[in-house]
XYZ file of N, CA and C in Angstrom:
378
model
N 0.836 -1.175 0.000
C 0.000 0.000 0.000
C 0.883 1.242 0.000
N 0.683 2.092 -0.976
C 1.461 3.312 -1.092
C 0.820 4.397 -0.242
N 1.643 5.073 0.522
C 1.140 6.150 1.375
C 1.667 7.478 0.863
N 0.756 8.443 0.718
C 1.118 9.791 0.289
C 0.797 10.753 1.429
N 1.726 11.627 1.731
C 1.524 12.592 2.806
C 1.799 13.989 2.288
N 0.764 14.843 2.326
C 0.913 16.226 1.898
C 1.233 17.116 3.098
N 1.873 18.241 2.791
C 2.137 19.259 3.803
C 2.314 20.598 3.111
N 2.361 21.654 3.905
C 2.632 22.979 3.357
C 1.432 23.882 3.222
N 0.233 23.369 3.495
C -0.947 24.214 3.409
C -0.884 25.373 4.386
N -1.518 26.487 3.993
C -1.403 27.688 4.823
C -2.565 28.616 4.528
N -2.716 29.629 5.384
C -3.647 30.732 5.150
C -2.845 31.911 4.645
N -3.189 32.389 3.470
C -2.429 33.481 2.860
C -3.399 34.532 2.327
N -2.860 35.690 2.033
C -3.670 36.754 1.449
C -3.653 36.651 -0.073
N -4.623 37.277 -0.692
C -4.665 37.326 -2.152
C -3.330 37.832 -2.694
N -2.833 37.152 -3.695
C -1.549 37.514 -4.281
C -0.372 36.784 -3.661
N -0.616 36.073 -2.574
C 0.445 35.339 -1.902
C 0.775 34.022 -2.588
N 1.648 33.245 -1.951
C 2.122 31.985 -2.527
C 2.126 30.887 -1.475
N 2.015 29.649 -1.944
C 2.211 28.484 -1.084
C 3.037 27.460 -1.854
N 3.757 26.658 -1.112
C 4.515 25.540 -1.699
C 4.099 24.283 -0.964
N 3.370 23.451 -1.656
C 2.879 22.212 -1.082
C 3.829 21.071 -1.423
N 3.919 20.114 -0.519
C 4.787 18.960 -0.727
C 3.989 17.675 -0.590
N 4.412 16.671 -1.316
C 3.798 15.346 -1.248
C 4.917 14.321 -1.199
N 4.978 13.574 -0.105
C 6.001 12.551 0.053
C 5.359 11.185 -0.127
N 5.977 10.349 -0.961
C 5.446 9.017 -1.243
C 6.262 7.951 -0.531
N 5.577 6.946 0.008
C 6.283 5.854 0.699
C 6.984 4.931 -0.294
N 6.519 4.923 -1.540
C 7.167 4.181 -2.608
C 7.259 5.095 -3.814
N 8.325 4.912 -4.572
C 8.575 5.830 -5.673
C 9.277 5.107 -6.799
N 8.987 5.533 -8.027
C 9.654 4.990 -9.194
C 10.071 6.148 -10.073
N 11.247 6.059 -10.665
C 11.723 7.136 -11.518
C 11.208 7.016 -12.947
N 10.300 6.073 -13.173
C 9.724 5.945 -14.512
C 8.280 5.500 -14.399
N 7.506 5.816 -15.442
C 6.112 5.370 -15.530
C 5.317 5.672 -14.269
N 5.531 6.829 -13.720
C 4.790 7.214 -12.530
C 4.265 8.621 -12.722
N 2.979 8.801 -12.462
C 2.347 10.107 -12.532
C 1.939 10.546 -11.136
N 2.151 11.819 -10.845
C 1.615 12.447 -9.644
C 0.658 13.546 -10.095
N -0.504 13.583 -9.469
C -1.432 14.654 -9.754
C -1.707 15.465 -8.506
N -1.992 16.737 -8.704
C -2.452 17.604 -7.610
C -3.895 18.002 -7.897
N -4.742 17.799 -6.897
C -6.151 18.127 -7.002
C -6.528 19.051 -5.853
N -7.664 19.718 -5.985
C -8.160 20.537 -4.887
C -9.681 20.412 -4.840
N -10.189 20.650 -3.642
C -11.628 20.607 -3.455
C -12.033 21.757 -2.551
N -12.814 22.660 -3.112
C -13.333 23.785 -2.343
C -14.604 23.347 -1.604
N -14.920 24.008 -0.508
C -16.134 23.645 0.239
C -17.373 23.672 -0.650
N -18.113 22.575 -0.632
C -19.339 22.497 -1.407
C -19.165 22.255 -2.887
N -17.916 22.021 -3.316
C -17.663 21.816 -4.739
C -17.000 20.468 -4.968
N -16.996 20.048 -6.227
C -16.348 18.791 -6.573
C -14.831 18.962 -6.639
N -14.145 17.846 -6.454
C -12.696 17.858 -6.570
C -12.298 18.126 -8.020
N -11.301 18.984 -8.200
C -10.825 19.297 -9.540
C -9.308 19.200 -9.599
N -8.822 18.896 -10.788
C -7.377 18.782 -10.974
C -6.747 20.168 -11.068
N -5.534 20.288 -10.552
C -4.727 21.495 -10.740
C -3.676 21.219 -11.804
N -3.020 20.066 -11.681
C -2.009 19.690 -12.655
C -1.413 18.342 -12.307
N -0.433 17.923 -13.088
C 0.193 16.622 -12.872
C 1.614 16.647 -13.411
N 2.410 15.670 -12.983
C 3.781 15.532 -13.482
C 4.051 14.075 -13.796
N 4.723 13.849 -14.930
C 5.173 12.516 -15.296
C 6.607 12.393 -14.813
N 6.836 11.520 -13.831
C 8.145 11.421 -13.200
C 9.200 10.934 -14.190
N 8.811 10.057 -15.118
C 9.779 9.486 -16.045
C 10.514 10.520 -16.875
N 9.843 11.630 -17.215
C 10.499 12.620 -18.050
C 10.384 14.033 -17.534
N 9.597 14.216 -16.471
C 9.441 15.535 -15.889
C 8.418 16.414 -16.568
N 7.725 15.896 -17.560
C 6.716 16.700 -18.244
C 5.580 17.020 -17.280
N 5.099 18.251 -17.360
C 4.011 18.689 -16.488
C 2.783 19.090 -17.282
N 1.647 19.059 -16.607
C 0.357 19.373 -17.206
C -0.402 20.258 -16.213
N -1.137 21.255 -16.732
C -1.881 22.150 -15.857
C -3.232 22.484 -16.464
N -4.193 22.769 -15.587
C -5.457 23.305 -16.077
C -5.241 24.769 -16.420
N -6.132 25.282 -17.266
C -5.938 26.639 -17.777
C -5.845 27.680 -16.659
N -6.661 27.540 -15.625
C -6.681 28.554 -14.572
C -5.417 28.544 -13.723
N -4.632 27.475 -13.832
C -3.395 27.377 -13.057
C -2.150 27.703 -13.876
N -2.282 27.711 -15.192
C -1.107 27.979 -16.031
C -0.543 29.356 -15.728
N 0.764 29.410 -15.575
C 1.432 30.657 -15.265
C 1.497 30.961 -13.785
N 0.710 30.247 -12.975
C 0.717 30.464 -11.527
C 1.164 29.234 -10.757
N 1.037 28.065 -11.375
C 1.376 26.818 -10.693
C 2.592 26.168 -11.327
N 3.427 25.569 -10.480
C 4.566 24.790 -10.956
C 4.645 23.503 -10.149
N 4.617 22.377 -10.856
C 4.763 21.070 -10.211
C 6.152 20.564 -10.527
N 6.848 20.067 -9.504
C 8.213 19.620 -9.704
C 8.526 18.455 -8.783
N 9.553 17.700 -9.160
C 10.063 16.632 -8.310
C 11.329 17.141 -7.643
N 11.510 16.793 -6.400
C 12.665 17.291 -5.656
C 13.876 16.402 -5.870
N 14.788 16.841 -6.762
C 16.101 16.204 -6.916
C 16.049 14.683 -6.943
N 15.174 14.122 -7.754
C 15.058 12.672 -7.916
C 14.671 11.960 -6.626
N 14.124 12.703 -5.702
C 13.713 12.085 -4.448
C 12.238 11.711 -4.517
N 11.711 11.233 -3.400
C 10.344 10.751 -3.343
C 9.344 11.839 -2.997
N 9.650 13.062 -3.372
C 8.829 14.209 -3.011
C 8.486 15.013 -4.254
N 7.208 15.374 -4.338
C 6.728 16.221 -5.430
C 6.144 17.482 -4.813
N 6.401 18.631 -5.467
C 5.932 19.905 -4.951
C 4.924 20.539 -5.900
N 4.047 21.340 -5.318
C 3.171 22.227 -6.072
C 3.393 23.634 -5.538
N 3.971 24.476 -6.372
C 4.158 25.883 -6.036
C 3.020 26.658 -6.685
N 2.270 27.401 -5.880
C 1.165 28.219 -6.394
C 1.454 29.671 -6.053
N 1.476 30.532 -7.053
C 1.739 31.958 -6.868
C 0.509 32.772 -7.247
N 0.535 34.051 -6.855
C -0.552 34.965 -7.196
C -1.912 34.333 -6.865
N -2.025 33.873 -5.634
C -3.217 33.138 -5.231
C -4.458 34.016 -5.225
N -5.561 33.387 -5.565
C -6.869 34.056 -5.632
C -7.809 33.398 -4.622
N -8.870 34.085 -4.224
C -9.819 33.457 -3.286
C -10.360 32.126 -3.797
N -10.515 31.994 -5.100
C -11.046 30.750 -5.662
C -10.043 29.592 -5.623
N -8.827 29.864 -5.192
C -7.834 28.792 -4.994
C -7.991 28.125 -3.629
N -8.857 28.677 -2.802
C -9.092 28.112 -1.475
C -9.642 26.702 -1.581
N -9.138 25.808 -0.716
C -9.636 24.444 -0.700
C -8.657 23.490 -0.068
N -9.056 22.230 -0.019
C -8.159 21.176 0.441
C -7.422 20.655 -0.782
N -6.107 20.597 -0.679
C -5.267 20.165 -1.791
C -4.771 18.743 -1.534
N -4.952 17.904 -2.530
C -4.576 16.501 -2.440
C -3.562 16.140 -3.510
N -2.629 15.260 -3.171
C -1.807 14.673 -4.209
C -2.285 13.244 -4.437
N -2.067 12.762 -5.639
C -2.486 11.429 -6.035
C -1.402 10.836 -6.918
N -1.334 9.498 -6.961
C -0.284 8.839 -7.727
C -0.830 7.632 -8.476
N -0.181 7.340 -9.590
C -0.504 6.151 -10.377
C 0.751 5.669 -11.083
N 0.877 4.361 -11.195
C 2.040 3.771 -11.866
C 1.616 3.256 -13.234
N 1.389 4.106 -14.147
C 1.090 3.706 -15.518
C 1.054 4.946 -16.398
N 0.906 4.688 -17.692
C 0.805 5.758 -18.661
C -0.486 6.531 -18.454
N -0.352 7.823 -18.168
C -1.525 8.641 -17.876
C -1.615 9.835 -18.813
N -0.983 9.762 -19.958
C -0.914 10.909 -20.848
C -2.292 11.467 -21.199
N -3.281 10.576 -21.338
C -4.630 11.017 -21.709
C -5.582 11.023 -20.522
N -5.047 10.793 -19.330
C -5.933 10.682 -18.167
C -5.469 11.528 -16.989
N -4.415 12.318 -17.167
C -3.785 12.992 -16.031
C -4.768 13.869 -15.273
N -5.835 14.332 -15.923
C -6.789 15.265 -15.340
C -7.929 14.572 -14.599
N -8.002 13.235 -14.695
C -9.133 12.495 -14.148
C -8.819 11.906 -12.789
N -9.570 12.304 -11.758
C -9.334 11.766 -10.420
C -9.567 10.262 -10.373
N -10.454 9.756 -11.190
C -10.763 8.325 -11.183
C -9.599 7.474 -11.679
N -8.645 8.088 -12.335
C -7.526 7.336 -12.912
C -6.385 7.112 -11.931
N -6.397 7.781 -10.808
C -5.308 7.662 -9.841
C -5.627 6.581 -8.810
N -4.589 5.877 -8.384
C -4.768 4.748 -7.483
C -4.568 5.101 -6.011
N -3.740 6.077 -5.745
C -3.375 6.387 -4.361
C -3.585 7.866 -4.084
N -4.046 8.161 -2.872
C -4.363 9.534 -2.489
C -3.831 9.846 -1.104
N -3.445 11.100 -0.926
C -3.096 11.561 0.403
C -4.326 12.075 1.133
N -4.126 12.553 2.354
C -5.224 13.039 3.188
C -5.531 14.511 2.948
N -4.643 15.196 2.260
C -4.903 16.587 1.921
C -4.240 17.574 2.867
N -4.025 18.777 2.360
C -3.502 19.885 3.156
C -4.282 21.135 2.755
N -4.737 21.953 3.734
C -5.638 23.056 3.413
C -4.923 24.335 3.004
N -5.506 24.996 2.020
C -5.044 26.317 1.607
C -6.237 27.262 1.687
N -6.040 28.371 2.387
C -7.095 29.365 2.517
C -6.566 30.709 2.036
N -7.243 31.277 1.053
C -6.810 32.553 0.488
C -7.855 33.601 0.834
N -7.430 34.624 1.524
C -8.355 35.665 1.966
C -7.990 37.010 1.354
N -9.015 37.811 1.166
C -8.805 39.139 0.573
C -8.275 40.120 1.615
């Protein structure tokens, strides 16, 4: 059983930044996708972006492009989500998810991921 643990959530003001981390109990340097999702109160979970560990390619939803960066920490078992210029609509619980397979056409789908963390909260206030 793979365990994912997120950290780094915070309360910030509009325009601020957060750097979230996700540590995996098992890790592979190939054929592994990590996704970052968020869920605002009363809303469905939505994808923010994903990273393919095998090559480092990243994917983002339109509202996160230019503000979000997903990266792997020096070939270690940790993936980060850096979010800048935060908006009130970025508020929510942020989750990381992982899957060991080709996810090129599925990176945005929560149903495609096998493992999930417990989440870390981000609150953006005006």
